[in-house]
PDB file of C-alpha atoms and ligand atoms in Angstrom:
ATOM      1  CA  MET M  17      19.125  83.148 231.762  1.00 82.00           C
ATOM      2  CA  LYS M  18      17.976  83.292 227.716  1.00 94.00           C
ATOM      3  CA  PRO M  19      15.084  85.639 226.914  1.00 97.00           C
ATOM      4  CA  LEU M  20      11.942  84.594 226.875  1.00 98.00           C
ATOM      5  CA  ILE M  21       9.752  84.602 223.715  1.00 98.00           C
ATOM      6  CA  VAL M  22       5.984  83.801 223.854  1.00 98.00           C
ATOM      7  CA  ALA M  23       4.165  83.447 220.860  1.00 98.00           C
ATOM      8  CA  ASN M  24       0.488  84.223 222.697  1.00 98.00           C
ATOM      9  CA  TRP M  25      -2.344  83.405 219.397  1.00 98.00           C
ATOM     10  CA  LYS M  26      -5.331  83.938 221.329  1.00 97.00           C
ATOM     11  CA  MET M  27      -8.509  82.890 219.611  1.00 97.00           C
ATOM     12  CA  ASN M  28      -6.457  82.077 216.461  1.00 98.00           C
ATOM     13  CA  PRO M  29      -6.238  79.855 214.605  1.00 98.00           C
ATOM     14  CA  GLU M  30      -9.948  78.206 213.179  1.00 98.00           C
ATOM     15  CA  THR M  31      -8.790  75.197 212.626  1.00 98.00           C
ATOM     16  CA  LEU M  32      -6.272  72.658 213.532  1.00 98.00           C
ATOM     17  CA  ALA M  33      -4.324  72.878 210.378  1.00 98.00           C
ATOM     18  CA  GLU M  34      -3.795  75.842 210.389  1.00 98.00           C
ATOM     19  CA  ALA M  35      -2.025  75.673 213.402  1.00 98.00           C
ATOM     20  CA  LYS M  36      -0.098  72.308 213.205  1.00 98.00           C
ATOM     21  CA  ARG M  37       1.021  74.118 209.892  1.00 98.00           C
ATOM     22  CA  ASN M  38       1.861  77.428 211.584  1.00 98.00           C
ATOM     23  CA  PHE M  39       3.281  75.329 214.821  1.00 98.00           C
ATOM     24  CA  GLU M  40       5.987  73.415 211.940  1.00 98.00           C
ATOM     25  CA  ILE M  41       6.707  76.335 209.963  1.00 98.00           C
ATOM     26  CA  ILE M  42       7.768  77.717 213.425  1.00 98.00           C
ATOM     27  CA  LYS M  43       9.557  74.923 214.691  1.00 98.00           C
ATOM     28  CA  LYS M  44      12.034  74.856 211.449  1.00 97.00           C
ATOM     29  CA  GLY M  45      12.651  78.363 211.426  1.00 97.00           C
ATOM     30  CA  VAL M  46      13.815  78.673 215.026  1.00 97.00           C
ATOM     31  CA  LYS M  47      15.725  75.423 215.213  1.00 97.00           C
ATOM     32  CA  THR M  48      19.116  76.434 214.772  1.00 95.00           C
ATOM     33  CA  VAL M  49      18.093  79.146 217.396  1.00 96.00           C
ATOM     34  CA  LYS M  50      20.025  78.751 220.663  1.00 91.00           C
ATOM     35  CA  LYS M  51      20.396  81.667 222.734  1.00 94.00           C
ATOM     36  CA  VAL M  52      16.322  82.128 222.813  1.00 97.00           C
ATOM     37  CA  GLU M  53      13.562  80.017 224.244  1.00 97.00           C
ATOM     38  CA  SER M  54      10.288  80.570 222.638  1.00 98.00           C
ATOM     39  CA  VAL M  55       7.021  79.199 223.123  1.00 98.00           C
ATOM     40  CA  ILE M  56       3.571  79.018 222.075  1.00 98.00           C
ATOM     41  CA  CYS M  57       0.749  79.236 223.494  1.00 98.00           C
ATOM     42  CA  VAL M  58      -2.038  77.768 221.959  1.00 98.00           C
ATOM     43  CA  PRO M  59      -6.117  77.306 222.570  1.00 98.00           C
ATOM     44  CA  PHE M  60      -6.500  74.148 224.411  1.00 98.00           C
ATOM     45  CA  ILE M  61      -7.783  72.417 221.407  1.00 98.00           C
ATOM     46  CA  PHE M  62      -5.349  72.256 219.771  1.00 98.00           C
ATOM     47  CA  LEU M  63      -2.553  71.084 222.752  1.00 98.00           C
ATOM     48  CA  SER M  64      -2.646  67.572 221.697  1.00 97.00           C
ATOM     49  CA  ALA M  65      -2.239  67.919 217.942  1.00 97.00           C
ATOM     50  CA  LEU M  66       1.513  69.883 218.918  1.00 97.00           C
ATOM     51  CA  LYS M  67       4.353  68.203 219.354  1.00 95.00           C
ATOM     52  CA  PRO M  68       6.834  70.887 221.399  1.00 96.00           C
ATOM     53  CA  THR M  69      10.650  69.492 221.483  1.00 96.00           C
ATOM     54  CA  ASN M  70      12.914  71.702 223.762  1.00 94.00           C
ATOM     55  CA  TYR M  71      13.373  74.407 220.964  1.00 96.00           C
ATOM     56  CA  LEU M  72       9.762  75.665 220.575  1.00 98.00           C
ATOM     57  CA  LYS M  73       8.270  74.497 223.911  1.00 98.00           C
ATOM     58  CA  LEU M  74       3.888  74.486 224.307  1.00 98.00           C
ATOM     59  CA  GLY M  75       2.581  76.789 226.557  1.00 98.00           C
ATOM     60  CA  ALA M  76      -2.060  77.513 227.268  1.00 98.00           C
ATOM     61  CA  GLN M  77      -3.860  80.296 227.977  1.00 98.00           C
ATOM     62  CA  ASP M  78      -5.145  79.723 230.985  1.00 98.00           C
ATOM     63  CA  CYS M  79      -5.433  76.493 233.649  1.00 98.00           C
ATOM     64  CA  PHE M  80      -8.750  75.738 236.355  1.00 98.00           C
ATOM     65  CA  PHE M  81      -7.197  75.709 240.245  1.00 97.00           C
ATOM     66  CA  GLY M  82      -8.653  72.322 240.640  1.00 95.00           C
ATOM     67  CA  VAL M  83      -7.217  69.275 241.100  1.00 91.00           C
ATOM     68  CA  LYS M  84     -10.136  67.064 238.935  1.00 93.00           C
ATOM     69  CA  GLY M  85     -13.579  66.563 239.485  1.00 95.00           C
ATOM     70  CA  PRO M  86     -17.378  68.657 238.654  1.00 97.00           C
ATOM     71  CA  PHE M  87     -15.339  71.818 237.939  1.00 96.00           C
ATOM     72  CA  THR M  88     -17.686  71.581 234.105  1.00 97.00           C
ATOM     73  CA  GLY M  89     -15.951  72.973 231.354  1.00 97.00           C
ATOM     74  CA  GLU M  90     -12.798  73.638 233.352  1.00 98.00           C
ATOM     75  CA  ILE M  91      -9.331  72.360 232.284  1.00 98.00           C
ATOM     76  CA  SER M  92      -6.451  71.295 235.464  1.00 98.00           C
ATOM     77  CA  PRO M  93      -2.804  71.994 235.523  1.00 98.00           C
ATOM     78  CA  ARG M  94      -1.814  68.592 235.390  1.00 97.00           C
ATOM     79  CA  GLN M  95      -3.712  67.990 232.691  1.00 98.00           C
ATOM     80  CA  LEU M  96      -1.778  70.283 230.550  1.00 98.00           C
ATOM     81  CA  LYS M  97       1.328  69.300 232.167  1.00 97.00           C
ATOM     82  CA  VAL M  98       0.585  65.137 231.205  1.00 96.00           C
ATOM     83  CA  LEU M  99       0.101  66.553 226.905  1.00 96.00           C
ATOM     84  CA  GLY M 100       3.367  68.049 227.596  1.00 96.00           C
ATOM     85  CA  VAL M 101       2.172  71.466 228.000  1.00 98.00           C
ATOM     86  CA  GLU M 102       5.886  73.466 230.283  1.00 98.00           C
ATOM     87  CA  TYR M 103       3.856  77.244 230.511  1.00 98.00           C
ATOM     88  CA  VAL M 104       0.760  78.960 231.457  1.00 98.00           C
ATOM     89  CA  ILE M 105       0.200  82.137 230.972  1.00 98.00           C
ATOM     90  CA  LEU M 106      -2.138  83.145 234.241  1.00 98.00           C
ATOM     91  CA  GLY M 107      -3.899  87.004 234.434  1.00 97.00           C
ATOM     92  CA  HIS M 108      -4.398  88.092 230.978  1.00 96.00           C
ATOM     93  CA  SER M 109      -5.699  91.619 230.820  1.00 94.00           C
ATOM     94  CA  GLU M 110      -8.487  89.593 228.054  1.00 94.00           C
ATOM     95  CA  ARG M 111      -9.450  87.391 230.756  1.00 95.00           C
ATOM     96  CA  LYS M 112     -10.323  90.494 233.270  1.00 93.00           C
ATOM     97  CA  LYS M 113     -11.723  92.414 230.269  1.00 91.00           C
ATOM     98  CA  TYR M 114     -13.760  89.292 229.350  1.00 94.00           C
ATOM     99  CA  LEU M 115     -14.480  87.311 231.755  1.00 96.00           C
ATOM    100  CA  ALA M 116     -14.496  89.503 234.873  1.00 96.00           C
ATOM    101  CA  GLU M 117     -11.223  87.582 236.179  1.00 97.00           C
ATOM    102  CA  SER M 118     -10.516  88.178 240.039  1.00 97.00           C
ATOM    103  CA  ILE M 119      -7.316  88.521 240.873  1.00 98.00           C
ATOM    104  CA  GLU M 120      -8.329  86.584 244.014  1.00 98.00           C
ATOM    105  CA  LEU M 121      -9.074  83.996 241.164  1.00 98.00           C
ATOM    106  CA  VAL M 122      -5.741  84.205 239.006  1.00 98.00           C
ATOM    107  CA  ASN M 123      -3.975  84.057 243.057  1.00 98.00           C
ATOM    108  CA  GLN M 124      -5.471  80.459 242.610  1.00 98.00           C
ATOM    109  CA  LYS M 125      -4.490  79.411 239.610  1.00 98.00           C
ATOM    110  CA  ILE M 126      -1.124  80.140 239.632  1.00 98.00           C
ATOM    111  CA  ILE M 127      -0.538  78.657 243.349  1.00 98.00           C
ATOM    112  CA  ALA M 128      -2.114  74.977 241.786  1.00 98.00           C
ATOM    113  CA  ALA M 129      -0.142  75.542 238.394  1.00 98.00           C
ATOM    114  CA  LEU M 130       3.220  75.952 240.028  1.00 98.00           C
ATOM    115  CA  GLY M 131       2.288  72.860 242.773  1.00 97.00           C
ATOM    116  CA  ALA M 132       1.495  70.583 239.024  1.00 97.00           C
ATOM    117  CA  GLY M 133       5.474  71.770 237.793  1.00 98.00           C
ATOM    118  CA  LEU M 134       3.783  73.996 235.164  1.00 98.00           C
ATOM    119  CA  LYS M 135       6.237  77.727 234.744  1.00 98.00           C
ATOM    120  CA  VAL M 136       3.874  80.396 235.288  1.00 98.00           C
ATOM    121  CA  ILE M 137       3.558  83.746 233.352  1.00 98.00           C
ATOM    122  CA  PHE M 138       1.856  85.672 235.744  1.00 98.00           C
ATOM    123  CA  CYS M 139       0.316  89.478 233.585  1.00 98.00           C
ATOM    124  CA  VAL M 140       0.184  92.521 235.046  1.00 97.00           C
ATOM    125  CA  GLY M 141      -0.998  96.042 233.541  1.00 91.00           C
ATOM    126  CA  SER M 142      -3.364  99.026 234.182  1.00 84.00           C
ATOM    127  CA  GLU M 143      -4.776 101.214 232.697  1.00 84.00           C
ATOM    128  CA  THR M 144      -3.417 103.804 233.099  1.00 83.00           C
ATOM    129  CA  LYS M 145       0.188 105.360 231.220  1.00 83.00           C
ATOM    130  CA  LYS M 146       2.122 104.954 233.894  1.00 86.00           C
ATOM    131  CA  PRO M 147       2.385 101.762 236.332  1.00 87.00           C
ATOM    132  CA  ASP M 148       0.576 102.788 239.473  1.00 87.00           C
ATOM    133  CA  LYS M 149      -1.528 101.074 243.007  1.00 92.00           C
ATOM    134  CA  GLU M 150      -3.543  98.929 240.745  1.00 92.00           C
ATOM    135  CA  MET M 151      -0.222  96.874 239.272  1.00 94.00           C
ATOM    136  CA  LYS M 152       0.703  96.959 242.759  1.00 96.00           C
ATOM    137  CA  ASN M 153      -2.865  95.086 243.896  1.00 96.00           C
ATOM    138  CA  GLN M 154      -2.143  92.551 241.370  1.00 97.00           C
ATOM    139  CA  ILE M 155       1.581  91.500 242.445  1.00 98.00           C
ATOM    140  CA  GLU M 156       1.012  91.304 246.454  1.00 98.00           C
ATOM    141  CA  LYS M 157      -2.668  89.155 245.581  1.00 98.00           C
ATOM    142  CA  GLY M 158      -1.186  87.736 242.384  1.00 98.00           C
ATOM    143  CA  LEU M 159       0.856  86.601 244.327  1.00 98.00           C
ATOM    144  CA  ARG M 160      -0.285  86.187 247.922  1.00 98.00           C
ATOM    145  CA  GLY M 161       0.874  83.023 249.590  1.00 97.00           C
ATOM    146  CA  LEU M 162       4.047  82.088 247.409  1.00 97.00           C
ATOM    147  CA  ASN M 163       7.551  81.994 248.368  1.00 95.00           C
ATOM    148  CA  LYS M 164      10.480  83.792 246.430  1.00 96.00           C
ATOM    149  CA  SER M 165      11.950  79.868 245.516  1.00 95.00           C
ATOM    150  CA  VAL M 166       8.604  80.537 242.896  1.00 96.00           C
ATOM    151  CA  PHE M 167      10.858  82.592 240.646  1.00 96.00           C
ATOM    152  CA  ASP M 168      12.479  80.040 239.138  1.00 95.00           C
ATOM    153  CA  LYS M 169       9.247  78.672 237.145  1.00 97.00           C
ATOM    154  CA  LEU M 170       7.295  82.047 237.554  1.00 98.00           C
ATOM    155  CA  VAL M 171       7.479  85.218 234.789  1.00 98.00           C
ATOM    156  CA  LEU M 172       6.394  88.602 235.314  1.00 98.00           C
ATOM    157  CA  MET M 173       4.667  89.873 231.617  1.00 98.00           C
ATOM    158  CA  TYR M 174       4.369  93.423 231.976  1.00 96.00           C
ATOM    159  CA  GLU M 175       1.229  93.895 230.038  1.00 94.00           C
ATOM    160  CA  PRO M 176       0.342  97.740 229.880  1.00 91.00           C
ATOM    161  CA  VAL M 177      -3.836  97.625 229.076  1.00 88.00           C
ATOM    162  CA  TRP M 178      -3.489 100.810 226.645  1.00 87.00           C
ATOM    163  CA  ALA M 179      -0.699  98.104 224.821  1.00 88.00           C
ATOM    164  CA  ILE M 180      -1.947  95.708 223.540  1.00 84.00           C
ATOM    165  CA  SER M 181      -3.421  95.200 219.913  1.00 78.00           C
ATOM    166  CA  THR M 182      -2.997  98.171 219.084  1.00 63.00           C
ATOM    167  CA  THR M 183      -2.002  97.595 215.511  1.00 57.00           C
ATOM    168  CA  LYS M 184      -4.695  99.526 214.414  1.00 57.00           C
ATOM    169  CA  SER M 185      -4.986 102.821 217.286  1.00 59.00           C
ATOM    170  CA  LYS M 186      -0.634 102.521 217.002  1.00 67.00           C
ATOM    171  CA  VAL M 187      -0.405 103.273 220.430  1.00 78.00           C
ATOM    172  CA  ILE M 188       2.988 101.279 221.381  1.00 85.00           C
ATOM    173  CA  ALA M 189       4.531 101.686 224.972  1.00 91.00           C
ATOM    174  CA  THR M 190       8.333 103.170 224.294  1.00 93.00           C
ATOM    175  CA  PRO M 191      11.380 101.089 225.381  1.00 95.00           C
ATOM    176  CA  GLN M 192      11.705 103.678 228.213  1.00 95.00           C
ATOM    177  CA  GLU M 193       8.532 103.015 229.367  1.00 94.00           C
ATOM    178  CA  THR M 194       8.786  99.418 229.415  1.00 95.00           C
ATOM    179  CA  LEU M 195      12.069 100.273 231.706  1.00 96.00           C
ATOM    180  CA  GLU M 196      10.059 102.137 233.427  1.00 95.00           C
ATOM    181  CA  GLY M 197       7.030  99.376 234.334  1.00 95.00           C
ATOM    182  CA  GLY M 198      10.307  97.014 234.798  1.00 96.00           C
ATOM    183  CA  LEU M 199      11.495  98.974 237.779  1.00 97.00           C
ATOM    184  CA  TYR M 200       8.321  99.275 239.368  1.00 97.00           C
ATOM    185  CA  ILE M 201       7.241  95.366 239.326  1.00 97.00           C
ATOM    186  CA  ARG M 202      10.930  94.861 241.203  1.00 98.00           C
ATOM    187  CA  HIS M 203      10.164  98.046 243.513  1.00 97.00           C
ATOM    188  CA  VAL M 204       7.032  95.975 244.451  1.00 97.00           C
ATOM    189  CA  LEU M 205       8.178  92.565 244.355  1.00 98.00           C
ATOM    190  CA  GLY M 206      11.489  94.112 246.442  1.00 98.00           C
ATOM    191  CA  LYS M 207       8.388  94.822 249.282  1.00 97.00           C
ATOM    192  CA  ILE M 208       7.399  91.630 248.605  1.00 97.00           C
ATOM    193  CA  PHE M 209       9.792  89.547 248.993  1.00 97.00           C
ATOM    194  CA  ASP M 210      13.552  90.943 248.887  1.00 97.00           C
ATOM    195  CA  GLU M 211      16.092  93.351 247.401  1.00 97.00           C
ATOM    196  CA  LYS M 212      17.867  90.165 245.875  1.00 97.00           C
ATOM    197  CA  THR M 213      14.461  88.235 244.566  1.00 97.00           C
ATOM    198  CA  ALA M 214      13.196  91.665 242.519  1.00 98.00           C
ATOM    199  CA  GLN M 215      16.408  92.117 240.997  1.00 97.00           C
ATOM    200  CA  LYS M 216      16.408  88.144 240.151  1.00 96.00           C
ATOM    201  CA  ALA M 217      12.500  88.153 238.559  1.00 98.00           C
ATOM    202  CA  LYS M 218      11.629  87.559 234.711  1.00 98.00           C
ATOM    203  CA  ILE M 219      10.244  90.603 233.571  1.00 98.00           C
ATOM    204  CA  ILE M 220       8.776  90.095 230.124  1.00 98.00           C
ATOM    205  CA  TYR M 221       7.079  92.574 227.906  1.00 97.00           C
ATOM    206  CA  GLY M 222       3.746  91.653 226.168  1.00 96.00           C
ATOM    207  CA  GLY M 223       2.176  94.824 223.869  1.00 94.00           C
ATOM    208  CA  SER M 224       2.000  95.224 220.553  1.00 93.00           C
ATOM    209  CA  VAL M 225       5.528  93.341 219.739  1.00 96.00           C
ATOM    210  CA  ASP M 226       6.803  93.088 216.461  1.00 95.00           C
ATOM    211  CA  SER M 227       9.937  92.342 214.757  1.00 97.00           C
ATOM    212  CA  ARG M 228      10.594  95.546 213.971  1.00 95.00           C
ATOM    213  CA  ASN M 229       9.803  96.672 217.552  1.00 95.00           C
ATOM    214  CA  ILE M 230      12.304  93.983 219.683  1.00 97.00           C
ATOM    215  CA  LYS M 231      15.068  95.718 220.078  1.00 96.00           C
ATOM    216  CA  GLY M 232      13.757  98.384 221.644  1.00 97.00           C
ATOM    217  CA  PHE M 233      12.299  96.305 224.910  1.00 97.00           C
ATOM    218  CA  ILE M 234      15.107  93.924 224.513  1.00 97.00           C
ATOM    219  CA  GLU M 235      18.278  96.320 224.192  1.00 96.00           C
ATOM    220  CA  ARG M 236      16.283 100.139 225.870  1.00 97.00           C
ATOM    221  CA  GLY M 237      13.622  98.575 228.433  1.00 97.00           C
ATOM    222  CA  LYS M 238      15.932  95.361 229.802  1.00 97.00           C
ATOM    223  CA  MET M 239      12.715  92.930 229.014  1.00 97.00           C
ATOM    224  CA  ALA M 240      13.443  89.496 229.523  1.00 98.00           C
ATOM    225  CA  GLY M 241      11.548  88.492 226.475  1.00 98.00           C
ATOM    226  CA  ALA M 242       8.162  89.699 224.912  1.00 98.00           C
ATOM    227  CA  LEU M 243       4.854  88.184 224.264  1.00 98.00           C
ATOM    228  CA  PRO M 244       4.023  89.205 220.977  1.00 97.00           C
ATOM    229  CA  GLY M 245       0.056  87.856 220.268  1.00 96.00           C
ATOM    230  CA  ALA M 246      -1.085  89.579 216.695  1.00 95.00           C
ATOM    231  CA  ALA M 247       2.512  89.609 215.731  1.00 96.00           C
ATOM    232  CA  SER M 248       2.530  85.573 216.870  1.00 97.00           C
ATOM    233  CA  LEU M 249       0.394  84.486 214.065  1.00 98.00           C
ATOM    234  CA  ASP M 250       2.048  84.966 210.897  1.00 98.00           C
ATOM    235  CA  PRO M 251       4.206  82.527 211.930  1.00 98.00           C
ATOM    236  CA  TYR M 252       7.312  84.731 209.488  1.00 98.00           C
ATOM    237  CA  GLU M 253       6.911  87.285 211.492  1.00 98.00           C
ATOM    238  CA  PHE M 254       7.287  85.326 214.667  1.00 98.00           C
ATOM    239  CA  ILE M 255      10.293  83.336 214.021  1.00 98.00           C
ATOM    240  CA  LYS M 256      11.621  87.253 213.276  1.00 98.00           C
ATOM    241  CA  ILE M 257      10.794  88.297 216.333  1.00 98.00           C
ATOM    242  CA  VAL M 258      12.920  85.463 218.103  1.00 98.00           C
ATOM    243  CA  LYS M 259      16.277  85.079 214.991  1.00 97.00           C
ATOM    244  CA  ALA M 260      16.151  89.259 216.610  1.00 96.00           C
ATOM    245  CA  VAL M 261      16.349  88.542 220.206  1.00 96.00           C
ATOM    246  CA  ASP M 262      18.899  86.032 219.474  1.00 93.00           C
ATOM    247  CA  PHE M 263      20.634  89.053 217.440  1.00 85.00           C
ATOM    248  CA  VAL M 264      20.850  90.858 219.987  1.00 82.00           C
ATOM    249  CA  ASN M 265      22.101  88.469 222.511  1.00 75.00           C
ATOM    250  CA  LYS M 266      24.689  87.391 220.363  1.00 73.00           C
ATOM    251  CA  ASN M 267      26.571  90.902 219.945  1.00 68.00           C
TER     252      ASN M 267
HETATM  253  P1  LIG H 306      -0.642  92.091 220.967  1.00 61.25           P
HETATM  254  O1  LIG H 306      -0.541  90.607 222.216  1.00 61.25           O
HETATM  255  O2  LIG H 306       0.436  91.500 220.020  1.00 61.25           O
HETATM  256  O3  LIG H 306      -1.207  91.197 219.977  1.00 61.25           O
HETATM  257  O4  LIG H 306      -0.948  93.463 221.162  1.00 61.25           O
HETATM  258  C1  LIG H 306       0.041  91.213 223.643  1.00 61.25           C
HETATM  259  C2  LIG H 306      -0.709  90.046 224.195  1.00 61.25           C
HETATM  260  O5  LIG H 306      -1.733  89.587 224.326  1.00 61.25           O
HETATM  261  O6  LIG H 306      -0.474  90.952 225.725  1.00 61.25           O
END
């Protein structure tokens, strides 16, 4: 299983010209990387203008659960799929914080996205320093109604809320904390599904990842990849992150 590195551009950049420029720089930079799967999740408005390749995939940052019809302002998973989008991030903590997105809604979105053939990056995390019941609740409710076959197309992202976008406060998770977060997620998955499914599940980490700390999360934290947000806005920094993981994987 190749490690997965996902850029989450969030509500950036401001212009299409900049989005195209950064996407092309990254495309060139990761072209020769064979041992990492690279994905860029961009705002909806740029999706149709960016052309993914087999070494740089395109992702969205949300989608709706309906197929089509009167859902003002929403984008369906199928609309994403026909644009060449392969991944969608669902349940990100910023959507819970600013839009009060419930886990029941996230569950509906996950089911719809998988049904449309998209791969899902399902974010789980708690406000507390250690994973707690809140995270267990998210995993149980977020995956309700799904069976273990979805793990071919579903990646879990461990995002301790206190470690996200902390470039100024510098409160970042340690590899040991990500290791514990991953173990906790597997423990909960083992209870819902079975031990084999829990061990096989792909778990990545999100929270102030950059080219200097990435190695620790992969090697000691045993993460199957990462989702850098702020650091991914600099295309050269994102390339460095991908290359650092490629290097770890080769050695
Ligand atoms: P950050 O974002 O790298 O800016 O902390 C991570 C995330 O969106 O989970």
